[in-house]
Amino acid sequence: MEKIRTRFAPSPTGYMHIGNLRTALYAYLIAKHTGGDFILRVEDTDQKRLVNDAMKIIYDSLEEVGIIYDEGPGKEGDCGPYTQSERLPIYKEYAEKLIELGGAHYCFCENKEYVDDDSHTELKDDPCKYLSKEEIDKKLSNGDEYVIRQTIEKEGTVEFVDAIYGTTYAEKRLLDEGVLLKSDGFPTYNFANVIDDHLMRINCVVRGNEYLSSTPKYNVMYEKFNWEKPMYIHLPPVMKDEHAKLSKRNGDASFNDLVKKGYLPEAILNYITLLGWAPPTEEEIYSLEELVKVFTIDRISKSPAIFDIEKLRWMNGVYIRNKSLEEFNDIAKKYYSEWILNNLDVLELSKTIQNRTEVLTDIPEMIDFFEKLPEYDNELYINKKMKTDLEISKTALDISYKELSAFDKWNNFDELHNFLLSLAEKYEMKNGQILWPLRVALSGKLKTPGGAVEIAYLLGKDESLRRIEKGIVKVS
């Protein structure tokens, strides 16, 4: 069996969109599942839309999720260069060869909007197709500006098979004879991707299904060159909802945005794998190495996938909980304030919040009360489940302050825990009637990572007693 070679060909025009990253991931997995090669190619022919540092963002994003390419910029194989703006002589050579084969023609039309725009849908019969060789040679010798446009015979149909959508037919008379080589010498995507895929020996093309309608035009070129066509895998779109595609233009998050919002790269990668691919079992948590083993083309769906941020949030929480305490602590410290880093046992803090954290950016708000006790309402002390009201809470805080003032084993968590539980028994109260008011006084919050014992342990004796005393004043 011929080794599978796939490619990811991003344009450096912005951030790594979720759909783009999924395309890169699927292309990578399809190649690596069978021991094939994954190639990175930079499609920078649309010079007007280039964004500074966009390629660095793409390189960094791929590296961050562990998608390592076998050939590409900086990893030159025998098919380079891998950046299209460095391949202009190649495109010119093959465009002229396609003219000789009858698959393209010079176009000298003055309507530059028509000449240089290969995205229009209105079918026009280009008069330049009918110029004689003498007329063409004269215009070329005069230095007349031109583009090279595809020539498509109007009789017959084009057939191609897509691994997801099956066999597709297109009538040649309905295919647009788009521009292949623009007047500035740069190719359009519709030409460059055919030339590059052939010369780079790409035999499996993975891309979005928005290119399904253009594929017949590509196959016409393959046939004119007498080249073997690749296997096509057109992926369904990633949707924001049932009606709108996920789009950065509409304010939807890119990969980089999600990382900044506190999502782990490996969790994002795992989640987007499931956007259009069905695992072979009920299991949903996969490392990249595990995905390489189980990913197969036949389980890719043709239906659009809806991006569910809550599902990603859940999955991110699973990844956080699966990390060792030391690993989580290294990550979480980036979200701790200077005060917390300098005044608390951060490893113990990380231990307290790890199982309660789903997204890393939730951490600062979750733990801000350690640095400064917020203003809070006495209503927090009233808790039906814990059977507390203001009177019971005051009693509990009075007891806690008195007993904890004499307690001298604060640095031992288990001793502190057992001591606080013993107070309920000693004073014939329920555990919650002691611990809930204490938790409110120490945190000033309804919800906290950890209970009264964890908070008191982290705050230390002096600060804990100060806050309990303040609580007593509030409920008096």
Coordinates of C-alpha atoms in Angstrom, one line a residue:
M1 CA 0.0 0.0 0.0
E2 CA 1.3 3.5 -0.9
K3 CA 2.3 5.5 2.1
I4 CA -0.4 8.1 2.9
R5 CA 0.7 11.7 2.7
T6 CA -1.7 14.4 3.9
R7 CA -1.2 18.2 4.3
F8 CA -2.4 21.1 6.3
A9 CA -2.2 24.3 4.3
P10 CA -3.1 27.3 6.4
S11 CA -3.1 30.9 5.2
P12 CA -1.3 33.3 7.5
T13 CA -4.3 35.6 7.8
G14 CA -5.0 35.5 11.5
Y15 CA -5.5 33.1 14.4
M16 CA -5.9 29.4 14.4
H17 CA -9.6 28.9 14.0
I18 CA -11.2 25.8 15.6
G19 CA -12.3 24.5 12.2
N20 CA -8.7 25.0 10.9
L21 CA -7.2 23.2 13.9
R22 CA -9.7 20.3 13.4
T23 CA -8.7 20.0 9.7
A24 CA -5.0 19.9 10.8
L25 CA -5.8 17.3 13.4
Y26 CA -7.8 15.0 11.2
A27 CA -5.1 15.2 8.4
Y28 CA -2.5 14.4 11.0
L29 CA -4.4 11.5 12.5
I30 CA -5.3 10.0 9.1
A31 CA -1.6 10.0 8.1
K32 CA -0.2 8.8 11.4
H33 CA -2.8 6.0 11.9
T34 CA -1.2 4.2 8.9
G35 CA 2.4 5.4 9.5
G36 CA 2.2 8.1 6.8
D37 CA 3.5 11.6 6.5
F38 CA 1.9 14.9 7.5
I39 CA 3.1 18.0 5.6
L40 CA 2.7 21.7 6.5
R41 CA 2.4 24.1 3.6
V42 CA 2.0 27.8 3.8
E43 CA -0.6 29.2 1.4
D44 CA 0.4 32.9 1.4
T45 CA -0.6 33.9 -2.1
D46 CA -3.3 36.2 -1.0
Q47 CA -0.8 38.9 -0.1
K48 CA -3.4 41.6 0.7
R49 CA -4.7 39.5 3.7
L50 CA -1.5 38.5 5.3
V51 CA -1.2 39.2 9.0
N52 CA 2.1 39.8 10.8
D53 CA 3.1 36.9 13.1
A54 CA 0.2 34.8 11.9
M55 CA 2.5 32.0 10.9
K56 CA 4.2 32.1 14.3
I57 CA 0.8 31.7 15.8
I58 CA 0.1 28.7 13.6
Y59 CA 3.5 27.1 14.3
D60 CA 3.1 27.7 18.1
S61 CA -0.5 26.3 18.1
L62 CA 0.4 23.1 16.3
E63 CA 3.4 22.6 18.7
E64 CA 1.2 23.4 21.7
V65 CA -1.2 20.5 20.9
G66 CA 1.6 18.1 19.8
I67 CA 0.8 18.0 16.1
I68 CA 4.3 17.7 14.6
Y69 CA 4.8 17.9 10.9
D70 CA 7.2 15.7 9.0
E71 CA 7.9 18.2 6.2
G72 CA 7.4 21.9 5.9
P73 CA 9.1 25.2 6.6
G74 CA 12.2 24.5 8.6
K75 CA 11.9 20.8 7.9
E76 CA 12.7 20.7 4.2
G77 CA 12.1 17.5 2.4
D78 CA 12.6 16.9 -1.3
C79 CA 9.3 18.7 -2.2
G80 CA 10.1 22.2 -1.0
P81 CA 10.0 25.1 -0.8
Y82 CA 6.8 24.7 1.3
T83 CA 5.8 28.4 1.2
Q84 CA 3.8 29.3 -1.9
S85 CA 5.2 32.8 -2.3
E86 CA 8.6 31.0 -2.8
R87 CA 7.2 28.8 -5.6
L88 CA 6.1 31.4 -8.1
P89 CA 8.3 30.1 -11.0
I90 CA 6.8 26.6 -10.5
Y91 CA 3.3 27.9 -10.9
K92 CA 4.2 29.9 -14.0
E93 CA 5.9 26.9 -15.6
Y94 CA 2.8 24.6 -15.0
A95 CA 0.3 27.3 -16.0
E96 CA 2.1 27.6 -19.4
K97 CA 2.3 23.9 -19.7
L98 CA -1.5 23.7 -19.0
I99 CA -2.0 26.2 -21.9
E100 CA -0.1 23.8 -24.2
L101 CA -2.3 21.0 -23.1
G102 CA -5.4 22.9 -23.8
G103 CA -6.5 23.3 -20.2
A104 CA -5.9 27.0 -19.8
H105 CA -5.6 30.2 -21.9
Y106 CA -4.2 33.7 -21.7
C107 CA -6.8 36.3 -20.9
F108 CA -6.1 40.0 -21.7
C109 CA -9.5 41.4 -20.7
E110 CA -9.4 44.9 -19.4
N111 CA -12.1 44.3 -16.8
K112 CA -9.7 43.7 -13.9
E113 CA -12.4 42.9 -11.4
Y114 CA -13.4 40.0 -13.6
V115 CA -9.9 39.1 -14.6
D116 CA -8.4 38.8 -11.1
D117 CA -11.4 37.5 -9.2
D118 CA -11.8 33.8 -9.3
S119 CA -14.7 33.7 -6.8
H120 CA -17.4 35.0 -9.1
T121 CA -20.3 32.7 -9.9
E122 CA -21.6 34.2 -13.1
L123 CA -20.5 32.0 -16.0
K124 CA -19.1 34.1 -18.9
D125 CA -17.5 32.9 -22.1
D126 CA -14.1 34.6 -22.2
P127 CA -13.5 36.1 -25.6
C128 CA -9.8 35.6 -25.1
K129 CA -10.2 31.9 -25.6
Y130 CA -10.8 32.5 -29.3
L131 CA -7.7 34.6 -29.9
S132 CA -5.3 33.2 -32.6
K133 CA -1.8 32.3 -31.7
E134 CA -0.6 35.3 -33.7
E135 CA -2.8 37.6 -31.7
I136 CA -1.7 36.1 -28.4
D137 CA 2.0 36.4 -29.4
K138 CA 1.6 40.0 -30.4
K139 CA -0.1 40.9 -27.2
L140 CA 2.6 39.1 -25.2
S141 CA 5.4 40.8 -27.2
N142 CA 3.7 44.2 -26.6
G143 CA 3.8 43.5 -22.9
D144 CA 0.1 43.5 -22.5
E145 CA -1.0 42.6 -19.0
Y146 CA -2.7 39.2 -18.7
V147 CA -3.9 36.4 -16.4
I148 CA -4.0 32.7 -17.2
R149 CA -7.5 31.3 -16.9
Q150 CA -8.7 27.7 -16.9
T151 CA -10.2 26.3 -20.1
I152 CA -13.0 23.8 -19.6
E153 CA -14.6 21.8 -22.4
K154 CA -18.4 22.2 -22.1
E155 CA -19.3 18.6 -23.0
G156 CA -19.5 15.8 -20.5
T157 CA -19.3 15.4 -16.8
V158 CA -16.7 15.2 -14.1
E159 CA -17.0 12.5 -11.5
F160 CA -15.1 12.2 -8.2
V161 CA -15.4 10.1 -5.1
D162 CA -15.3 11.6 -1.6
A163 CA -14.7 9.4 1.4
I164 CA -17.4 11.1 3.4
Y165 CA -20.0 12.2 0.8
G166 CA -19.6 9.4 -1.8
T167 CA -19.7 9.9 -5.6
T168 CA -20.4 13.3 -6.9
Y169 CA -21.0 14.4 -10.5
A170 CA -20.7 17.8 -12.1
E171 CA -21.6 18.9 -15.6
K172 CA -18.6 20.6 -17.2
R173 CA -20.8 23.3 -18.8
L174 CA -21.6 24.6 -15.3
L175 CA -18.0 24.9 -14.2
D176 CA -16.5 28.4 -14.0
E177 CA -13.3 29.0 -15.9
G178 CA -11.6 30.8 -13.1
V179 CA -8.3 32.6 -12.9
L180 CA -5.3 30.3 -12.3
L181 CA -2.4 32.7 -12.4
K182 CA -3.1 36.4 -11.6
S183 CA -1.5 39.4 -13.4
D184 CA 1.0 39.8 -10.5
G185 CA 2.3 36.3 -11.1
F186 CA 0.7 34.9 -8.0
P187 CA -1.5 31.8 -8.4
T188 CA -5.0 31.5 -7.0
Y189 CA -5.8 28.9 -4.5
N190 CA -7.7 26.9 -7.1
F191 CA -4.5 26.4 -9.1
A192 CA -1.8 26.4 -6.5
N193 CA -3.4 23.6 -4.4
V194 CA -3.5 21.3 -7.4
I195 CA 0.1 21.9 -8.4
D196 CA 1.4 21.7 -4.9
D197 CA -0.6 18.6 -3.9
H198 CA 0.8 16.7 -7.0
L199 CA 4.4 17.9 -6.6
M200 CA 4.4 17.2 -2.9
R201 CA 2.9 13.7 -3.5
I202 CA -0.2 14.4 -1.4
N203 CA -2.5 11.5 -2.1
C204 CA -5.1 12.2 0.6
V205 CA -6.6 15.7 0.6
V206 CA -8.4 16.7 3.8
R207 CA -10.3 20.0 3.8
G208 CA -13.6 21.6 4.6
N209 CA -16.7 20.7 2.6
E210 CA -16.9 24.3 1.2
Y211 CA -14.4 23.0 -1.4
L212 CA -16.7 20.2 -2.6
S213 CA -18.1 22.4 -5.4
S214 CA -14.7 23.4 -6.6
T215 CA -13.2 19.9 -6.7
P216 CA -14.6 19.1 -10.2
K217 CA -12.5 22.0 -11.6
Y218 CA -9.4 20.6 -9.9
N219 CA -10.0 17.2 -11.3
V220 CA -10.3 18.7 -14.8
M221 CA -6.7 19.9 -14.3
Y222 CA -5.6 16.6 -13.0
E223 CA -7.0 15.0 -16.1
K224 CA -5.3 17.5 -18.5
F225 CA -1.9 16.9 -16.8
N226 CA -2.6 13.2 -16.8
W227 CA -1.9 13.1 -13.1
E228 CA -3.4 10.6 -10.6
K229 CA -6.1 12.2 -8.5
P230 CA -5.8 12.1 -4.7
M231 CA -8.4 10.6 -2.3
Y232 CA -10.7 13.4 -1.1
I233 CA -12.0 13.8 2.4
H234 CA -14.2 16.9 2.8
L235 CA -15.1 17.6 6.4
P236 CA -18.5 19.0 7.5
P237 CA -18.5 22.4 9.1
V238 CA -18.2 23.2 12.8
M239 CA -21.3 25.2 13.7
K240 CA -22.1 27.8 16.4
D241 CA -25.7 26.7 16.4
E242 CA -28.1 25.0 13.9
H243 CA -27.9 28.0 11.6
A244 CA -24.5 29.7 11.8
K245 CA -21.0 28.5 11.3
L246 CA -18.4 29.0 14.0
S247 CA -16.5 32.1 12.8
K248 CA -13.9 34.4 14.4
R249 CA -15.6 37.2 12.4
N250 CA -18.7 36.7 14.4
G251 CA -16.8 36.8 17.7
D252 CA -16.4 33.1 18.2
A253 CA -13.3 31.9 20.0
S254 CA -10.2 30.7 18.2
F255 CA -7.9 28.1 19.6
N256 CA -5.7 30.9 21.0
D257 CA -8.7 32.6 22.6
L258 CA -9.7 29.4 24.3
V259 CA -6.2 28.9 25.8
K260 CA -6.3 32.5 27.1
K261 CA -9.7 31.7 28.6
G262 CA -8.2 28.9 30.7
Y263 CA -8.8 25.8 28.6
L264 CA -5.9 23.3 28.3
P265 CA -4.6 22.7 24.8
E266 CA -4.9 18.9 25.2
A267 CA -8.5 19.2 26.3
I268 CA -9.3 21.5 23.3
L269 CA -7.7 19.0 21.0
N270 CA -9.6 16.1 22.5
Y271 CA -12.9 18.0 22.2
I272 CA -12.6 19.1 18.6
T273 CA -11.8 15.5 17.6
L274 CA -15.3 14.7 18.6
L275 CA -16.7 17.5 16.4
G276 CA -17.5 15.3 13.5
W277 CA -15.9 12.0 14.5
A278 CA -17.5 9.2 16.5
P279 CA -15.3 7.1 18.8
P280 CA -15.4 3.4 18.5
T281 CA -16.6 3.0 22.2
E282 CA -18.4 5.2 24.8
E283 CA -15.0 6.6 25.9
E284 CA -14.6 10.3 25.1
I285 CA -11.2 11.1 26.8
Y286 CA -8.3 10.4 24.5
S287 CA -4.7 11.6 24.4
L288 CA -3.2 12.4 21.0
E289 CA -1.3 9.1 21.0
E290 CA -4.5 7.2 21.7
L291 CA -6.3 9.0 18.9
V292 CA -3.6 8.0 16.4
K293 CA -4.4 4.4 17.2
V294 CA -8.2 4.5 17.1
F295 CA -9.0 7.3 14.5
T296 CA -10.4 5.9 11.2
I297 CA -11.9 7.7 8.3
D298 CA -15.1 5.6 8.2
R299 CA -16.2 7.2 11.6
I300 CA -16.1 10.8 10.3
S301 CA -19.7 12.2 10.0
K302 CA -21.1 14.1 7.1
S303 CA -23.4 16.1 9.4
P304 CA -22.3 19.5 10.8
A305 CA -21.1 19.5 14.4
I306 CA -22.2 22.1 16.9
F307 CA -19.6 23.5 19.2
D308 CA -20.8 23.2 22.8
I309 CA -18.7 25.3 25.2
E310 CA -20.3 23.6 28.2
K311 CA -19.1 20.2 26.9
L312 CA -15.6 21.6 26.4
R313 CA -15.8 23.1 29.9
W314 CA -16.7 19.6 31.4
M315 CA -13.9 17.9 29.4
N316 CA -11.4 20.6 30.5
G317 CA -12.3 19.8 34.1
V318 CA -11.7 16.1 33.6
Y319 CA -8.2 16.9 32.2
I320 CA -7.5 19.2 35.2
R321 CA -8.5 16.5 37.7
N322 CA -6.4 13.9 35.9
K323 CA -3.2 15.9 36.4
S324 CA -0.9 15.2 39.3
L325 CA -1.1 17.8 42.1
E326 CA 2.4 19.0 41.1
E327 CA 1.4 19.4 37.5
F328 CA -1.7 21.3 38.4
N329 CA 0.1 23.4 40.9
D330 CA 2.6 24.5 38.2
I331 CA -0.2 25.6 36.0
A332 CA -2.4 27.1 38.7
K333 CA 0.4 29.3 40.1
K334 CA 0.2 31.5 36.9
Y335 CA -3.3 32.5 38.1
Y336 CA -2.3 33.2 41.8
S337 CA -1.7 36.8 42.9
E338 CA 1.6 37.9 44.3
W339 CA 0.0 38.1 47.7
I340 CA -1.2 34.5 47.6
L341 CA 2.2 33.3 46.3
N342 CA 4.0 35.0 49.1
N343 CA 1.5 34.3 52.0
L344 CA -0.2 31.0 51.5
D345 CA 1.0 27.4 51.1
V346 CA 0.3 27.3 47.4
L347 CA 0.6 23.5 47.1
E348 CA -2.1 23.1 49.7
L349 CA -4.2 25.7 48.0
S350 CA -3.8 23.9 44.7
K351 CA -4.8 20.7 46.4
T352 CA -7.9 22.4 47.7
I353 CA -9.1 23.8 44.4
Q354 CA -7.9 21.2 41.8
N355 CA -11.1 19.1 41.9
R356 CA -13.3 22.2 41.9
T357 CA -11.7 23.8 38.9
E358 CA -13.1 23.4 35.4
V359 CA -11.5 26.4 33.6
L360 CA -8.2 28.0 34.8
T361 CA -9.4 31.6 34.5
D362 CA -12.0 30.8 37.2
I363 CA -9.2 30.5 39.7
P364 CA -8.6 34.2 40.6
E365 CA -12.3 34.8 41.5
M366 CA -12.5 31.5 43.3
I367 CA -9.7 32.4 45.7
D368 CA -9.7 36.2 45.9
F369 CA -11.2 36.1 49.4
F370 CA -7.9 34.8 50.8
E371 CA -6.2 38.0 50.0
K372 CA -9.0 40.3 51.2
L373 CA -12.2 39.4 53.0
P374 CA -15.1 40.8 50.9
E375 CA -18.0 42.8 52.3
Y376 CA -20.9 40.3 52.8
D377 CA -24.5 40.2 53.9
N378 CA -25.6 38.5 57.1
E379 CA -28.1 36.5 55.0
L380 CA -25.2 34.1 54.2
Y381 CA -25.3 32.8 57.7
I382 CA -28.9 31.6 57.3
N383 CA -28.8 28.1 55.8
K384 CA -31.8 25.8 56.1
K385 CA -29.8 22.7 55.0
M386 CA -27.2 23.4 57.7
K387 CA -29.9 24.4 60.2
T388 CA -28.3 27.8 60.9
D389 CA -29.8 31.2 61.6
L390 CA -28.2 34.4 62.9
E391 CA -28.5 33.3 66.6
I392 CA -27.0 29.9 66.0
S393 CA -24.3 31.4 63.9
K394 CA -23.3 33.9 66.6
T395 CA -23.1 31.0 69.1
A396 CA -21.0 29.0 66.7
L397 CA -18.6 31.8 66.1
D398 CA -18.3 32.6 69.8
I399 CA -17.5 29.0 70.5
S400 CA -15.0 28.8 67.5
Y401 CA -13.2 32.0 68.6
K402 CA -12.9 30.9 72.2
E403 CA -11.7 27.3 71.4
L404 CA -9.5 28.1 68.5
S405 CA -7.7 30.9 70.4
A406 CA -6.4 28.1 72.7
F407 CA -5.7 25.6 69.9
D408 CA -2.0 25.2 69.3
K409 CA -1.8 22.6 66.5
W410 CA -2.9 24.8 63.6
N411 CA -0.1 23.6 61.3
N412 CA -1.4 20.1 61.4
F413 CA -4.5 19.8 59.0
D414 CA -5.8 16.6 60.5
E415 CA -5.6 17.9 64.1
L416 CA -7.4 21.1 63.0
H417 CA -10.1 19.1 61.2
N418 CA -10.7 16.7 64.2
F419 CA -10.7 19.6 66.7
L420 CA -13.4 21.6 64.8
L421 CA -15.6 18.5 64.5
S422 CA -15.2 17.8 68.2
L423 CA -16.7 21.2 69.0
A424 CA -20.0 20.2 67.6
E425 CA -20.1 17.1 69.8
K426 CA -18.8 19.1 72.9
Y427 CA -21.5 21.7 72.6
E428 CA -24.3 19.4 71.4
M429 CA -24.6 21.0 67.9
K430 CA -24.6 19.5 64.4
N431 CA -21.3 19.7 62.4
G432 CA -22.9 22.1 59.9
Q433 CA -24.0 24.4 62.7
I434 CA -20.3 24.9 63.6
L435 CA -18.7 24.7 60.2
W436 CA -21.1 26.7 58.1
P437 CA -21.0 30.0 60.1
L438 CA -17.2 29.5 60.4
R439 CA -16.9 29.1 56.6
V440 CA -18.9 32.3 56.0
A441 CA -16.9 34.3 58.5
L442 CA -13.6 33.2 57.0
S443 CA -14.6 33.7 53.3
G444 CA -17.5 36.1 53.1
K445 CA -18.8 33.9 50.2
L446 CA -21.6 31.5 49.6
K447 CA -19.4 29.1 47.6
T448 CA -15.8 28.4 48.3
P449 CA -13.2 25.9 47.1
G450 CA -12.9 23.8 50.3
G451 CA -14.8 24.1 53.5
A452 CA -14.1 25.9 56.8
V453 CA -11.2 23.6 57.8
E454 CA -9.3 24.0 54.5
I455 CA -9.8 27.8 54.6
A456 CA -8.8 28.2 58.2
Y457 CA -5.7 26.0 57.6
L458 CA -4.6 28.1 54.7
L459 CA -5.3 31.5 56.3
G460 CA -3.5 30.6 59.5
K461 CA -4.4 31.2 63.1
D462 CA -4.0 35.0 63.4
E463 CA -6.0 35.9 60.2
S464 CA -8.6 33.2 60.9
L465 CA -9.3 34.6 64.4
R466 CA -9.4 38.2 63.1
R467 CA -12.1 37.2 60.6
I468 CA -14.1 35.2 63.1
E469 CA -14.0 38.2 65.4
K470 CA -15.3 40.4 62.6
G471 CA -18.1 37.9 61.9
I472 CA -19.1 38.0 65.6
V473 CA -19.5 41.7 65.4
K474 CA -21.5 41.5 62.2
V475 CA -24.1 39.0 63.6
S476 CA -24.4 40.6 67.0

